[in-house]
PDB file of C-alpha atoms in Angstrom:
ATOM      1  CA  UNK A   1     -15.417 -10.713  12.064  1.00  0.00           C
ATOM      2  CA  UNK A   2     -17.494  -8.565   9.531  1.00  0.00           C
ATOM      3  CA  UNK A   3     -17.709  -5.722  12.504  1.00  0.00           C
ATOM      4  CA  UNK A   4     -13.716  -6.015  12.592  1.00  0.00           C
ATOM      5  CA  UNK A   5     -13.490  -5.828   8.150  1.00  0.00           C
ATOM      6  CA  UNK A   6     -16.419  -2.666   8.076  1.00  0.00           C
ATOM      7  CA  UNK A   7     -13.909  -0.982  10.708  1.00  0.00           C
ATOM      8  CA  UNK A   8     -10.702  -1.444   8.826  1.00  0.00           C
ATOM      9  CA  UNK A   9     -12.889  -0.629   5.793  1.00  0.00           C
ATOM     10  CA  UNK A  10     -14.018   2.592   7.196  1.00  0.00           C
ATOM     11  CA  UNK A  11     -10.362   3.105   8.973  1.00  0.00           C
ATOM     12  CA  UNK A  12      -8.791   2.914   5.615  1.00  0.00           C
ATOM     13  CA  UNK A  13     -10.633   4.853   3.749  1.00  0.00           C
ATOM     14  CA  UNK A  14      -9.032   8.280   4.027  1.00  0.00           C
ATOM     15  CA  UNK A  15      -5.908   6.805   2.448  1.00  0.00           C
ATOM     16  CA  UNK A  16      -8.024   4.899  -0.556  1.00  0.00           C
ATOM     17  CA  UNK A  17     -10.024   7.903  -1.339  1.00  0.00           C
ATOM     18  CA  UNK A  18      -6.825  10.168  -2.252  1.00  0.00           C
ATOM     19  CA  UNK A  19      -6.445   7.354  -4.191  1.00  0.00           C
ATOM     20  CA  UNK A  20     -10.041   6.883  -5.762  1.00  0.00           C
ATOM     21  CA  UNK A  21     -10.553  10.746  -6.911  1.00  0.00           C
ATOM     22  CA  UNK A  22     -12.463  11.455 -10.012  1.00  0.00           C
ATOM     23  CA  UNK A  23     -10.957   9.569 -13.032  1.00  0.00           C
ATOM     24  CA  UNK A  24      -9.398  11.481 -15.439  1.00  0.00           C
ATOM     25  CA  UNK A  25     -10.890  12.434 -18.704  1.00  0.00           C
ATOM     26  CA  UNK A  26      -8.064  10.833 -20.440  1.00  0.00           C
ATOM     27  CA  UNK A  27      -5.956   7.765 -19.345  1.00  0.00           C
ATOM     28  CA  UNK A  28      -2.392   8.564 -17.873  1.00  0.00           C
ATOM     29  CA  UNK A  29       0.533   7.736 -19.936  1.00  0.00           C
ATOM     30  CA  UNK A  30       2.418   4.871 -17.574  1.00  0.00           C
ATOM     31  CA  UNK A  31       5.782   5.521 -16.763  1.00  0.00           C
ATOM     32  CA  UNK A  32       7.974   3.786 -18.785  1.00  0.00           C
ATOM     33  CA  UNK A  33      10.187   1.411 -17.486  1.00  0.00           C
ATOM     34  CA  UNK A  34      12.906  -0.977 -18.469  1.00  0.00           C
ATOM     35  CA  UNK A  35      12.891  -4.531 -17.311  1.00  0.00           C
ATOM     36  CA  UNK A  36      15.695  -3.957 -14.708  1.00  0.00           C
ATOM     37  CA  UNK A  37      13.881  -0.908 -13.356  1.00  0.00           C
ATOM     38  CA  UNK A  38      10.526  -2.905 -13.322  1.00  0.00           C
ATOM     39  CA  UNK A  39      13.147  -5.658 -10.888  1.00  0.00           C
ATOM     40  CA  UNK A  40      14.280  -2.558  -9.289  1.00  0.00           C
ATOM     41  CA  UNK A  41      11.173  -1.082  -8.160  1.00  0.00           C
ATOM     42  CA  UNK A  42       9.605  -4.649  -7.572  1.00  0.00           C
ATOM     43  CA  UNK A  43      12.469  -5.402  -5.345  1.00  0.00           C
ATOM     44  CA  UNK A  44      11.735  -1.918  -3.506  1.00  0.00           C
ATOM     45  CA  UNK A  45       8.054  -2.406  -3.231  1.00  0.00           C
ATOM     46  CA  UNK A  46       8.645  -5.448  -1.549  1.00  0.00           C
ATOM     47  CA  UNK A  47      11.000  -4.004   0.967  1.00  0.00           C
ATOM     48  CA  UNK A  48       8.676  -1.277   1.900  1.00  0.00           C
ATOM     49  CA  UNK A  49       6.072  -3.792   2.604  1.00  0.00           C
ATOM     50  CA  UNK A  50       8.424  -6.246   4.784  1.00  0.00           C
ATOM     51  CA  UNK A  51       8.757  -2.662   6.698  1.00  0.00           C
ATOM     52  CA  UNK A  52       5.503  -1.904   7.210  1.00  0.00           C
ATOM     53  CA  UNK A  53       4.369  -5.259   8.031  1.00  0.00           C
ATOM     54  CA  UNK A  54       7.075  -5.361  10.989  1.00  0.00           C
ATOM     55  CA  UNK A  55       6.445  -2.335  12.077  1.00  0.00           C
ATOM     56  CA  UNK A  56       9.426  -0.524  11.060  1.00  0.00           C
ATOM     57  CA  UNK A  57       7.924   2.587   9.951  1.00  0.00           C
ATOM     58  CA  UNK A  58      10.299   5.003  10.740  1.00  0.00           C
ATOM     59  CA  UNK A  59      11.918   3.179   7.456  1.00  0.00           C
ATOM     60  CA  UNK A  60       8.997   3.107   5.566  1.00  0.00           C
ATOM     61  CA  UNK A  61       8.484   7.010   6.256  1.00  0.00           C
ATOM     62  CA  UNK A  62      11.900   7.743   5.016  1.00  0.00           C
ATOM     63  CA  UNK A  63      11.478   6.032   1.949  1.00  0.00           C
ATOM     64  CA  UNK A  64       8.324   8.292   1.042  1.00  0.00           C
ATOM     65  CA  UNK A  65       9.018  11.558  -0.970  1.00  0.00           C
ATOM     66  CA  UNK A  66       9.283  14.847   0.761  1.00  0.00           C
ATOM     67  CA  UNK A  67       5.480  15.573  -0.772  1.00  0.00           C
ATOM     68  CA  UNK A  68       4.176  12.767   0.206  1.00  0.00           C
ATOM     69  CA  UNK A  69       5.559  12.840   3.947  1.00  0.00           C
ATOM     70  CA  UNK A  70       4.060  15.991   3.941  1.00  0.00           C
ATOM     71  CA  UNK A  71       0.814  15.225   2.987  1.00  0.00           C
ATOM     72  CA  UNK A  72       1.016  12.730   5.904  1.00  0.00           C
ATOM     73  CA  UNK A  73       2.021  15.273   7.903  1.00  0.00           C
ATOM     74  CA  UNK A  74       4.620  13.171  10.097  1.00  0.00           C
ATOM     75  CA  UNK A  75       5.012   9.824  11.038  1.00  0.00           C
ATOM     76  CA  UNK A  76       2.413   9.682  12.890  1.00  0.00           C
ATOM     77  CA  UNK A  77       0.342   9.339  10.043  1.00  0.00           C
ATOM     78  CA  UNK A  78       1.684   6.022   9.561  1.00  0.00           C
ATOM     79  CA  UNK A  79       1.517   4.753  13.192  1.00  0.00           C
ATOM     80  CA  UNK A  80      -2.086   5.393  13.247  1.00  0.00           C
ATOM     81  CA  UNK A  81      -2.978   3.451  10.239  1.00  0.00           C
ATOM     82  CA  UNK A  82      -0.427   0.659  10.822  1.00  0.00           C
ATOM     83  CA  UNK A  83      -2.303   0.593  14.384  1.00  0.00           C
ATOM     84  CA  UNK A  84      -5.943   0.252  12.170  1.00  0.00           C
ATOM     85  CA  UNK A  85      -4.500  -2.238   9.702  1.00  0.00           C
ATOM     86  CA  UNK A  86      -2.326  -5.006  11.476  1.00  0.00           C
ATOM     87  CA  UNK A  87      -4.362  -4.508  15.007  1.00  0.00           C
ATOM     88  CA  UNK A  88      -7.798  -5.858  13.477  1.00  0.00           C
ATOM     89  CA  UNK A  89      -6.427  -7.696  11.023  1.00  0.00           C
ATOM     90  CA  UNK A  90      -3.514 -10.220  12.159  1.00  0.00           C
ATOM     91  CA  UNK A  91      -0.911 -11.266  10.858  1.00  0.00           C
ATOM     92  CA  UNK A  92       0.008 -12.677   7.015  1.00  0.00           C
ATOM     93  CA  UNK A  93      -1.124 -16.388   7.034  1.00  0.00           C
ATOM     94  CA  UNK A  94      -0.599 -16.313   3.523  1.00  0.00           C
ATOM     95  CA  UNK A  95       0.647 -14.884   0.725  1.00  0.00           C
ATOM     96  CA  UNK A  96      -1.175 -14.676  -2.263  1.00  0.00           C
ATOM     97  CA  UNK A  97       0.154 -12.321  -4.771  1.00  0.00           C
ATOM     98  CA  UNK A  98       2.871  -9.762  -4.841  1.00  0.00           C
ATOM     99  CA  UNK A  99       2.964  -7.874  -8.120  1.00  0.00           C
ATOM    100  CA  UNK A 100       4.225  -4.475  -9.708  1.00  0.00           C
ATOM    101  CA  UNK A 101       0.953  -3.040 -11.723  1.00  0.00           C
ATOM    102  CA  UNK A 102      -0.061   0.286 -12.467  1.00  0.00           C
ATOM    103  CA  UNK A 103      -1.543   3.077 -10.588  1.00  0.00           C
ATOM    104  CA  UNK A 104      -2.574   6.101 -12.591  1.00  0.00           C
ATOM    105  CA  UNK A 105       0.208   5.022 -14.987  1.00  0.00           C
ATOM    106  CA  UNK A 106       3.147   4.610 -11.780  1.00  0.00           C
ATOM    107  CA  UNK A 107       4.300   1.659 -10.316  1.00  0.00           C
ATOM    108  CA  UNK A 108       2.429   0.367  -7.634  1.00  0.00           C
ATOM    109  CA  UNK A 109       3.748  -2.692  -5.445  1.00  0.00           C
ATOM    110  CA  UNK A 110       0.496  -4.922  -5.060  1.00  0.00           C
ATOM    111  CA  UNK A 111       0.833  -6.751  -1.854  1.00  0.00           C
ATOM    112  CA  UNK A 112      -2.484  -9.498  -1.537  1.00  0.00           C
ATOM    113  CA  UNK A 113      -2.622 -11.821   1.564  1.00  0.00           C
ATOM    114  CA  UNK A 114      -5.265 -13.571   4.222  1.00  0.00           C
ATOM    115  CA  UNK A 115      -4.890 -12.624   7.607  1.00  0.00           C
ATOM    116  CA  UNK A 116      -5.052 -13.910  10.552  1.00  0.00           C
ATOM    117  CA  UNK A 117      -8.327 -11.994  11.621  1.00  0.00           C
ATOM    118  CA  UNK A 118      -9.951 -11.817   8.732  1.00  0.00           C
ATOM    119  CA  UNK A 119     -11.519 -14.796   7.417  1.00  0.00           C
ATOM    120  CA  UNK A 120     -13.883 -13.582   4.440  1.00  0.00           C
ATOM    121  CA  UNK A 121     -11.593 -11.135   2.290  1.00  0.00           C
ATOM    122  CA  UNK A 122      -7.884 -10.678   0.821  1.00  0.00           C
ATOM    123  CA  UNK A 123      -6.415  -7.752   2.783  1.00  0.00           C
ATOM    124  CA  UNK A 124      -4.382  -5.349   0.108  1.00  0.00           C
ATOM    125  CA  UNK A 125      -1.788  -3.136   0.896  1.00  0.00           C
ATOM    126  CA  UNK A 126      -0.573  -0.907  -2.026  1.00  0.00           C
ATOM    127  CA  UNK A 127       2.623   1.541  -2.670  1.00  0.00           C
ATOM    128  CA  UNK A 128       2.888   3.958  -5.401  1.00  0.00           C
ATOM    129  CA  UNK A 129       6.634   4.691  -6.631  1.00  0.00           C
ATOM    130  CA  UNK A 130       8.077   7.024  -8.692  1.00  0.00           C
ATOM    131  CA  UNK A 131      11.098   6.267 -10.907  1.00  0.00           C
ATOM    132  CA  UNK A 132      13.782   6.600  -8.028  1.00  0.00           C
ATOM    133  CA  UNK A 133      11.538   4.115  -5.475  1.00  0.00           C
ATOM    134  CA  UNK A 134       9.972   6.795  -3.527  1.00  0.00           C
ATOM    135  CA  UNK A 135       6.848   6.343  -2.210  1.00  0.00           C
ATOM    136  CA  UNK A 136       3.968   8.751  -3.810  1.00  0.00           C
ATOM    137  CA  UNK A 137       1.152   7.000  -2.774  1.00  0.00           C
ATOM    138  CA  UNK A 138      -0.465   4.049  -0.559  1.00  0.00           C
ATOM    139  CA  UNK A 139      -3.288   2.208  -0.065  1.00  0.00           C
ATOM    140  CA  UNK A 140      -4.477  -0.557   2.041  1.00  0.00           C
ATOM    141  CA  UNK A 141      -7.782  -2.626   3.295  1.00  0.00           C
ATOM    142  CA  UNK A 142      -9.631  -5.415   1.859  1.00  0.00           C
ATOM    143  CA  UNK A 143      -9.121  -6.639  -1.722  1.00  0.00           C
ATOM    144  CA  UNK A 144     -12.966  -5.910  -2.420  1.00  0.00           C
ATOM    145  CA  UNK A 145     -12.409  -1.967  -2.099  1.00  0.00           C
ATOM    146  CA  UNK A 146      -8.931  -1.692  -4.036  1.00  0.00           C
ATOM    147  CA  UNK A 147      -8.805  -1.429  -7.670  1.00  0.00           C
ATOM    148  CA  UNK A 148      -5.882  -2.338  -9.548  1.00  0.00           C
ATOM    149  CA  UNK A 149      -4.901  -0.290 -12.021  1.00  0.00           C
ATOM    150  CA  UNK A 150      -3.070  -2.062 -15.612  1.00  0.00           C
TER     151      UNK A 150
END
């Protein structure tokens, strides 16, 4: 079981460290958002995830901005870590938390659950929005290697 977490640890980590660069010197200013838009971008987080956790991620990939599907550089970005993430670790067994936070001073949908296959850690999977509910950035793998922005 630890084997199975250091490989989705390691398999994860390209997408966490374009996530993890260098802090900046001075925080970001968040985005500012209204309480509907928070709901709105909650709501749009959460449907993202549902995709990606079925496997529908020719939906997920359309939802991402034109940047950010090109720093993928196709779907098959996506297969391959959908392949490293649900393969070793299961299926949801339960949820635990499903939150919009911060990332860099966007929204991020926070997605926290145990797995099936992994017994000893909260798997994580992450989407940075902009305002319109594109996705600008992702991040998954166990909870011990995120961080969670405020």
């Amino acid at each position: 079981m630890i084997t199975r977490l250091l490989c989705l640890s390691l398999a994860c980590a390209a997408p966490l460290a374009a996530q993890t660069a260098a802090a900046p010197t001075t925080a970001p200013v968040p985005v500012p958002l209204s309480p509907a838009d928070s709901t709105r971008l909650f709501a749009r987080g959460k449907q993202i995830n549902d995709w990606f956790l079925a496997g529908m991620l020719d939906s997920v990939y359309a939802a991402a901005s034109a940047e950010t599907q090109q720093q993928m550089g196709g779907i098959e970005w996506l297969h391959s870590h959908w392949e490293r993430f649900i393969d070793p670790a299961g299926a949801p067994v339960g949820e635990v938390t499903m939150a919009l936070t911060r990332r860099g001073g966007e929204p991020q949908f926070w997605y926290e659950a145990r797995f099936s296959q992994i017994t000893n850690d909260l798997m994580v999977v992450r989407w940075v929005l902009d305002t319109d509910g594109r996705i600008t950035g992702v991040g998954m793998g166990p909870k011990g290697t995120a961080r969670k922005d405020s």
